Coordinates of C-alpha atoms in Angstrom, one line a residue:
M34 CA 116.3 -89.0 57.5
R35 CA 115.4 -92.2 55.6
K36 CA 115.7 -92.7 51.9
L37 CA 113.0 -92.2 49.3
R38 CA 111.2 -95.6 48.8
V39 CA 110.7 -96.1 45.1
G40 CA 108.4 -98.8 43.8
V41 CA 109.2 -100.0 40.3
W42 CA 106.1 -101.5 38.6
L43 CA 106.6 -104.8 37.0
L44 CA 104.6 -105.9 33.9
D45 CA 103.5 -109.5 33.7
N46 CA 103.1 -109.8 29.9
Y47 CA 106.1 -108.1 28.4
K48 CA 107.9 -110.2 25.7
P49 CA 111.1 -109.9 23.6
E50 CA 108.9 -109.8 20.5
Q51 CA 107.7 -106.4 21.5
G52 CA 111.0 -104.9 20.2
G53 CA 113.2 -102.2 21.7
G54 CA 110.7 -101.5 24.5
F55 CA 111.4 -104.9 26.0
S56 CA 115.1 -104.4 25.9
Y57 CA 114.9 -101.0 27.5
Y58 CA 112.6 -102.4 30.2
S59 CA 114.6 -105.5 31.0
Q60 CA 118.0 -103.7 31.2
M61 CA 116.5 -101.0 33.4
I62 CA 115.1 -103.5 35.8
Q63 CA 118.6 -105.1 36.2
S64 CA 120.3 -101.8 36.6
L65 CA 117.8 -100.4 39.1
K66 CA 118.3 -103.6 41.1
D67 CA 122.1 -103.4 41.2
Y68 CA 122.7 -99.6 41.5
D69 CA 123.4 -98.0 44.9
F70 CA 121.3 -94.9 44.9
K71 CA 122.3 -92.0 47.1
E72 CA 118.9 -91.1 48.4
A73 CA 116.6 -93.8 47.2
E74 CA 115.9 -97.5 47.8
I75 CA 114.2 -99.7 45.2
L76 CA 111.3 -102.2 45.7
F77 CA 109.8 -104.0 42.7
V78 CA 106.0 -104.1 42.9
S79 CA 103.5 -106.2 41.0
N80 CA 100.0 -107.7 40.9
K81 CA 101.6 -111.0 39.8
V82 CA 105.0 -112.3 40.7
N83 CA 104.9 -115.7 39.0
V84 CA 106.7 -114.4 36.0
A85 CA 109.9 -116.3 35.0
F86 CA 111.7 -113.2 34.0
F87 CA 111.5 -111.8 37.5
S88 CA 111.7 -115.1 39.4
K89 CA 115.0 -114.1 41.0
Q90 CA 114.1 -110.6 41.9
K91 CA 112.7 -109.3 45.2
V92 CA 109.1 -108.4 44.4
Y93 CA 106.4 -107.0 46.6
E94 CA 103.0 -108.5 45.5
I95 CA 100.0 -106.3 46.2
Q96 CA 97.7 -108.1 48.6
A97 CA 94.5 -106.1 48.0
K98 CA 93.8 -107.7 44.7
R99 CA 93.2 -111.1 46.4
H100 CA 89.9 -109.8 47.8
I101 CA 88.6 -108.3 44.6
P102 CA 86.5 -110.3 42.0
K103 CA 87.5 -110.3 38.4
I104 CA 85.6 -107.1 37.7
E105 CA 86.2 -106.8 33.9
F106 CA 85.3 -110.5 33.4
W107 CA 81.9 -110.1 35.1
K108 CA 81.2 -106.9 33.3
K109 CA 81.6 -108.7 30.0
V110 CA 79.5 -111.6 31.2
L111 CA 76.6 -109.4 32.3
R112 CA 76.8 -107.3 29.1
R113 CA 76.7 -110.5 27.0
V114 CA 73.7 -111.9 29.0
G115 CA 72.0 -108.5 28.8
R116 CA 72.3 -108.4 25.0
V117 CA 70.7 -111.9 24.8
L118 CA 67.9 -110.9 27.2
N119 CA 67.6 -107.4 25.7
F120 CA 68.2 -106.0 29.2
D121 CA 70.7 -103.4 30.5
F122 CA 72.3 -104.5 33.8
F123 CA 72.9 -101.7 36.2
E124 CA 76.6 -101.6 37.1
P125 CA 77.2 -99.1 40.0
D126 CA 78.2 -101.9 42.3
F127 CA 81.2 -102.7 40.1
V128 CA 82.2 -99.0 40.2
K129 CA 82.1 -99.1 44.0
I130 CA 84.2 -102.3 44.0
E131 CA 86.8 -100.7 41.8
E132 CA 86.9 -97.5 43.8
R133 CA 87.3 -99.6 47.0
Y134 CA 90.0 -101.6 45.5
F135 CA 92.1 -98.6 44.6
V136 CA 91.6 -97.1 48.0
D137 CA 92.8 -100.4 49.6
V138 CA 95.8 -100.5 47.3
K139 CA 96.7 -96.9 48.0
S140 CA 96.5 -97.5 51.7
E141 CA 98.7 -100.6 51.3
L142 CA 101.3 -98.9 49.1
N143 CA 101.6 -96.0 51.6
H144 CA 103.3 -98.4 54.0
V145 CA 105.9 -99.8 51.6
I146 CA 106.8 -97.1 49.1
D147 CA 106.7 -93.3 48.6
V148 CA 106.4 -93.1 44.8
M149 CA 105.8 -95.6 42.0
Y150 CA 108.1 -95.6 38.9
Y151 CA 106.5 -96.9 35.7
L152 CA 109.3 -97.9 33.2
T153 CA 106.9 -97.9 30.3
P154 CA 104.1 -95.4 29.3
V155 CA 101.5 -97.1 31.5
V156 CA 100.0 -96.0 34.8
V157 CA 98.1 -98.5 37.0
F158 CA 97.4 -96.4 40.1
P159 CA 97.0 -92.8 39.0
N160 CA 96.1 -91.6 42.4
F161 CA 99.3 -92.7 44.0
P162 CA 102.4 -90.5 43.5
F163 CA 104.2 -91.7 40.4
I164 CA 106.9 -91.1 37.8
Y165 CA 105.8 -91.3 34.2
T166 CA 107.9 -92.6 31.3
L167 CA 107.3 -90.8 28.0
W168 CA 108.7 -92.4 24.9
D169 CA 107.0 -90.5 22.2
I170 CA 104.0 -88.4 21.3
G171 CA 103.7 -89.9 17.8
H172 CA 99.9 -89.3 17.5
L173 CA 100.7 -85.6 17.6
S174 CA 104.3 -85.2 16.3
M175 CA 104.1 -87.2 13.1
Y176 CA 101.6 -88.1 10.3
A177 CA 98.3 -89.8 11.2
F178 CA 99.3 -93.3 10.5
P179 CA 96.7 -96.0 11.3
E180 CA 98.5 -97.3 14.4
V181 CA 98.3 -93.9 16.1
S182 CA 95.0 -92.5 14.7
M183 CA 92.4 -95.2 13.8
N184 CA 90.1 -97.5 15.8
G185 CA 90.0 -95.4 18.9
I186 CA 93.8 -95.4 19.3
Y187 CA 94.2 -91.6 18.9
E188 CA 91.4 -91.0 21.4
S189 CA 93.0 -93.4 23.8
R190 CA 96.4 -92.0 23.6
Q191 CA 95.1 -88.4 23.8
S192 CA 93.1 -89.3 26.9
D193 CA 96.2 -90.9 28.6
Y194 CA 98.6 -88.1 27.6
N195 CA 96.1 -85.4 28.7
S196 CA 96.0 -87.0 32.2
Y197 CA 98.9 -89.1 33.3
P198 CA 101.9 -86.9 32.4
Q199 CA 100.2 -83.9 34.0
K200 CA 99.5 -85.8 37.2
A201 CA 103.1 -87.3 37.5
L202 CA 105.6 -86.0 40.0
M203 CA 108.2 -86.3 37.2
V204 CA 108.1 -87.2 33.5
F205 CA 111.1 -89.1 32.2
C206 CA 111.9 -88.3 28.5
E207 CA 114.5 -90.1 26.4
S208 CA 116.2 -87.1 24.9
K209 CA 116.3 -83.3 24.9
V210 CA 114.1 -83.3 21.9
G211 CA 111.6 -85.6 23.7
K212 CA 111.6 -83.2 26.7
A213 CA 110.9 -80.3 24.4
D214 CA 108.0 -82.2 22.8
A215 CA 106.5 -83.0 26.2
E216 CA 106.6 -79.3 27.1
N217 CA 105.4 -78.0 23.7
Y218 CA 102.7 -80.6 22.8
L219 CA 101.5 -81.5 26.3
G220 CA 102.2 -78.2 28.2
I221 CA 104.1 -79.9 31.0
N222 CA 106.1 -77.7 33.4
R223 CA 109.8 -77.9 32.3
N224 CA 110.9 -78.4 35.9
R225 CA 109.0 -81.7 35.9
T226 CA 110.4 -83.1 32.7
K227 CA 113.7 -84.9 33.0
V228 CA 116.0 -86.3 30.4
I229 CA 116.8 -90.0 31.0
P230 CA 118.7 -90.9 27.8
M231 CA 117.8 -93.8 25.6
F232 CA 120.4 -96.5 25.4
P233 CA 121.3 -99.4 23.2
S234 CA 120.0 -102.9 23.9
E235 CA 122.2 -105.6 25.5
I236 CA 123.1 -106.7 22.0
I237 CA 126.3 -104.6 22.2
N238 CA 127.4 -106.6 25.2
S239 CA 130.4 -108.9 24.5
K240 CA 128.4 -111.8 26.1
I241 CA 126.1 -111.8 23.1
V242 CA 127.9 -113.9 20.5
S243 CA 127.0 -113.1 16.9
Q244 CA 125.4 -115.9 14.9
R245 CA 124.8 -115.8 11.1
P246 CA 121.1 -116.3 10.3
K247 CA 120.2 -119.5 8.5
N248 CA 120.4 -119.6 4.7
T249 CA 122.6 -116.5 4.7
Q250 CA 125.9 -116.6 2.9
S251 CA 128.9 -115.3 4.8
D252 CA 130.1 -113.1 2.0
V253 CA 126.8 -111.5 1.1
E254 CA 126.8 -107.8 0.6
F255 CA 123.8 -106.1 2.2
I256 CA 122.2 -103.2 4.0
H257 CA 119.5 -103.9 6.7
Y258 CA 116.5 -102.4 8.4
P259 CA 115.5 -103.9 11.8
A260 CA 111.9 -102.7 12.3
Q261 CA 108.5 -104.1 13.0
Y262 CA 106.0 -103.9 10.2
W263 CA 104.2 -100.7 11.1
A264 CA 103.1 -98.1 8.5
H265 CA 105.2 -95.4 10.2
K266 CA 108.4 -97.5 9.8
N267 CA 108.2 -96.4 6.1
H268 CA 109.3 -99.6 4.4
Y269 CA 107.5 -98.3 1.3
N270 CA 109.8 -95.4 0.5
L271 CA 112.8 -97.4 1.4
L272 CA 111.9 -100.0 -1.2
L273 CA 111.5 -97.3 -3.9
A274 CA 114.9 -96.0 -2.9
F275 CA 116.5 -99.4 -2.9
K276 CA 115.2 -100.1 -6.4
E277 CA 117.3 -97.1 -7.6
V278 CA 120.3 -98.2 -5.4
Q279 CA 120.2 -101.5 -7.2
K280 CA 121.0 -99.9 -10.5
K281 CA 124.5 -98.9 -9.2
H282 CA 124.9 -101.9 -6.8
P283 CA 123.2 -104.8 -8.5
N284 CA 124.7 -107.4 -6.0
L285 CA 123.5 -105.5 -2.9
K286 CA 120.7 -107.1 -0.8
L287 CA 118.3 -105.5 1.6
F288 CA 117.6 -107.5 4.7
L289 CA 114.4 -106.8 6.7
T290 CA 113.9 -108.0 10.3
G291 CA 111.0 -107.5 12.7
S292 CA 107.6 -108.9 13.6
D293 CA 104.4 -108.2 11.7
K294 CA 102.1 -105.4 13.1
G295 CA 99.5 -105.7 10.3
N296 CA 101.4 -104.1 7.4
K297 CA 103.7 -106.9 6.4
S298 CA 101.5 -108.5 3.6
Y299 CA 101.2 -105.1 2.0
I300 CA 105.0 -104.5 2.1
L301 CA 105.6 -108.0 0.6
S302 CA 103.2 -107.1 -2.2
V303 CA 105.2 -103.9 -2.9
I304 CA 108.4 -105.9 -3.0
K305 CA 106.8 -108.2 -5.6
E306 CA 105.5 -105.3 -7.6
L307 CA 108.9 -103.8 -7.8
N308 CA 110.4 -107.1 -8.8
L309 CA 112.7 -107.2 -5.8
D310 CA 111.8 -110.6 -4.6
K311 CA 115.3 -111.9 -4.9
E312 CA 117.0 -108.7 -3.7
V313 CA 115.0 -108.1 -0.5
V314 CA 115.0 -110.8 2.2
D315 CA 112.5 -110.8 5.0
Y316 CA 113.8 -112.6 8.1
G317 CA 110.9 -111.8 10.4
F318 CA 111.8 -111.7 14.1
V319 CA 115.4 -112.7 14.7
S320 CA 117.4 -113.4 17.9
N321 CA 119.9 -111.0 19.4
E322 CA 122.7 -113.2 18.2
E323 CA 121.5 -113.1 14.6
L324 CA 120.8 -109.3 14.8
K325 CA 124.3 -108.7 16.1
W326 CA 125.7 -110.6 13.1
L327 CA 123.7 -108.3 10.8
Y328 CA 125.1 -105.2 12.5
L329 CA 128.7 -106.5 12.3
N330 CA 128.5 -107.6 8.7
S331 CA 126.2 -105.0 7.1
M332 CA 127.2 -102.3 4.7
G333 CA 125.0 -100.1 6.8
L334 CA 121.8 -99.7 8.8
V335 CA 119.1 -97.8 7.0
M336 CA 116.2 -96.4 9.1
P337 CA 113.6 -94.3 7.3
T338 CA 111.1 -94.2 10.2
F339 CA 108.8 -91.2 10.7
L340 CA 108.6 -91.8 14.5
G341 CA 111.0 -90.4 17.0
P342 CA 112.3 -88.6 18.8
T343 CA 114.9 -91.3 19.2
N344 CA 115.4 -95.0 18.1
M345 CA 117.4 -97.7 19.7
P346 CA 118.8 -99.4 16.6
L347 CA 120.7 -96.3 15.7
L348 CA 122.6 -96.5 19.0
E349 CA 123.2 -100.3 18.5
A350 CA 124.6 -99.8 15.0
A351 CA 126.9 -96.9 16.1
A352 CA 128.2 -98.8 19.1
L353 CA 129.0 -101.8 16.9
G354 CA 130.7 -99.8 14.2
C355 CA 128.0 -100.2 11.6
P356 CA 127.4 -97.1 9.4
V357 CA 123.9 -95.5 9.6
A358 CA 121.6 -93.8 7.1
C359 CA 118.5 -92.5 8.8
S360 CA 115.6 -90.0 8.6
D361 CA 116.6 -86.5 9.5
L362 CA 114.6 -86.3 12.7
A363 CA 115.9 -83.8 15.4
G364 CA 116.1 -86.7 17.9
H365 CA 118.2 -88.8 15.5
K366 CA 120.6 -85.9 15.1
E367 CA 120.8 -85.5 18.9
Q368 CA 121.6 -89.2 19.1
L369 CA 124.3 -89.6 16.4
G370 CA 125.5 -86.1 15.5
D371 CA 127.9 -86.3 12.5
Y372 CA 128.0 -90.1 12.5
A373 CA 124.9 -90.7 10.4
Y374 CA 123.9 -90.0 6.8
Y375 CA 120.6 -88.1 7.0
F376 CA 117.8 -88.0 4.5
N377 CA 114.2 -86.8 4.2
P378 CA 112.1 -89.9 4.7
L379 CA 109.4 -88.7 2.3
L380 CA 111.8 -88.5 -0.6
P381 CA 113.0 -91.8 -2.1
D382 CA 115.7 -89.9 -4.1
D383 CA 117.1 -88.5 -0.9
I384 CA 117.1 -91.9 0.7
T385 CA 118.9 -93.3 -2.4
N386 CA 121.6 -90.6 -2.3
A387 CA 122.2 -91.2 1.4
I388 CA 122.6 -94.9 0.9
I389 CA 124.9 -94.6 -2.1
T390 CA 127.1 -92.1 -0.2
M391 CA 127.2 -94.4 2.8
L392 CA 128.2 -97.3 0.6
L393 CA 130.9 -95.3 -1.1
D394 CA 132.4 -94.2 2.2
K395 CA 132.2 -97.8 3.5
N396 CA 134.1 -99.1 0.4
N397 CA 136.7 -96.3 0.8
N398 CA 137.1 -97.1 4.5
V399 CA 135.9 -93.6 5.5
K400 CA 134.9 -93.6 9.2
R401 CA 132.8 -91.0 11.0
H402 CA 133.3 -90.0 14.6
Y403 CA 130.7 -91.1 17.2
N404 CA 130.4 -89.2 20.4
N405 CA 128.3 -91.5 22.6
T406 CA 126.2 -89.8 25.3
F407 CA 123.3 -92.2 25.1
T408 CA 124.3 -95.0 27.5
L409 CA 122.7 -97.1 30.2
E410 CA 125.3 -95.8 32.7
I411 CA 124.4 -92.2 32.0
A412 CA 120.7 -93.0 32.2
I413 CA 121.0 -94.6 35.7
E414 CA 123.2 -91.7 36.9
S415 CA 120.6 -89.3 35.7
I416 CA 117.9 -91.2 37.6
D417 CA 120.0 -91.1 40.7
A418 CA 120.1 -87.3 40.5
V419 CA 116.4 -87.1 39.9
F420 CA 115.6 -89.4 42.9
T421 CA 117.6 -87.1 45.1
E422 CA 115.7 -84.0 43.9
M423 CA 112.4 -85.9 44.2
K424 CA 113.0 -86.8 47.8
Q425 CA 112.8 -83.1 48.7
I426 CA 109.5 -82.9 46.9
R427 CA 107.8 -86.1 48.0
F428 CA 108.8 -85.6 51.7
C429 CA 106.7 -82.4 51.8
W430 CA 103.8 -84.6 52.8
G431 CA 103.3 -87.9 54.8
I432 CA 101.3 -91.1 54.2
S433 CA 98.2 -90.1 56.1
D434 CA 97.4 -86.9 54.3
I435 CA 94.1 -87.0 52.4
S436 CA 95.0 -84.4 49.8
Y437 CA 96.1 -86.9 47.2

């Protein structure tokens, strides 16, 4: 009996500036390419292969798209013209074209793969058997921050999560806590949710040589927070806590790294209001080499985020021997166990105490044990086991059946 043919969907617009998601995605691509799966073979699939990141990979480009007009483009054109002419264009032909396109793609995919594996929470062809990757259910599991609740985002996420995970052959979750969330919030059958553990980025690799950021003194004493400027990242309460930490550690700096997601100007105004302009340094987006230097030289990573279940920087810090103080999310505790200093992210005093304790232990050379079970190797081995199980499910029907 042949192996299960797994198509891995490639994105054509994923960039390093998108944070930990890109690192997860890029490392997974390379590992899937190199690993010898027991009961599966991998084929990368895309609508567009002229992407430099994948130029050396073997990619199957979907042919059906070449015969389809740019539907969304023409929809926008007709709607714009219609507004000018005060006339509503009838669009059923576009619907038929879209439906015909997906039928053509499905027929084409049937001859090259058995199931599509989406490495990020996106589904392009929902009527072809697929594996869904679930990173978080933040719009349900945490407070209603703007980035998960406003401007139609909540409705969009809810629509996707009420459909795609339930239609998936398997749902890959990044932790046991994530698996429980999928079952509790989304009502997914526990036999279909599988734990594929989160892992640190390639920054822990010895090939990444640390490099001190420009205008940074080599002997500076600092803590750091690598996070994009979202509201849920909770820079606000960290700054209130750091103001108090400064009273006992006046020479300590707080280094912030990460790209702006709409909240940066507000956070900078808070820094100014607290008179922390000289004590808090905003680096913006930094390279892996610079970020590694921060981990290796920091007094500790501080991560007060409200969003879990897990977060990649915690694993990076622990792997590089950097102390960690973080929010007391169940997923964080699953990741780090007794290694981290936990705090309630809503309470600045609690954050302050955790940071001060971490600094005291650092100065006294107190080291905490880290039992690492969140690795890329374990993730790939887990996927191998799931592919073996999935073969027994997917081979229950053939390519010509009309029931899916």
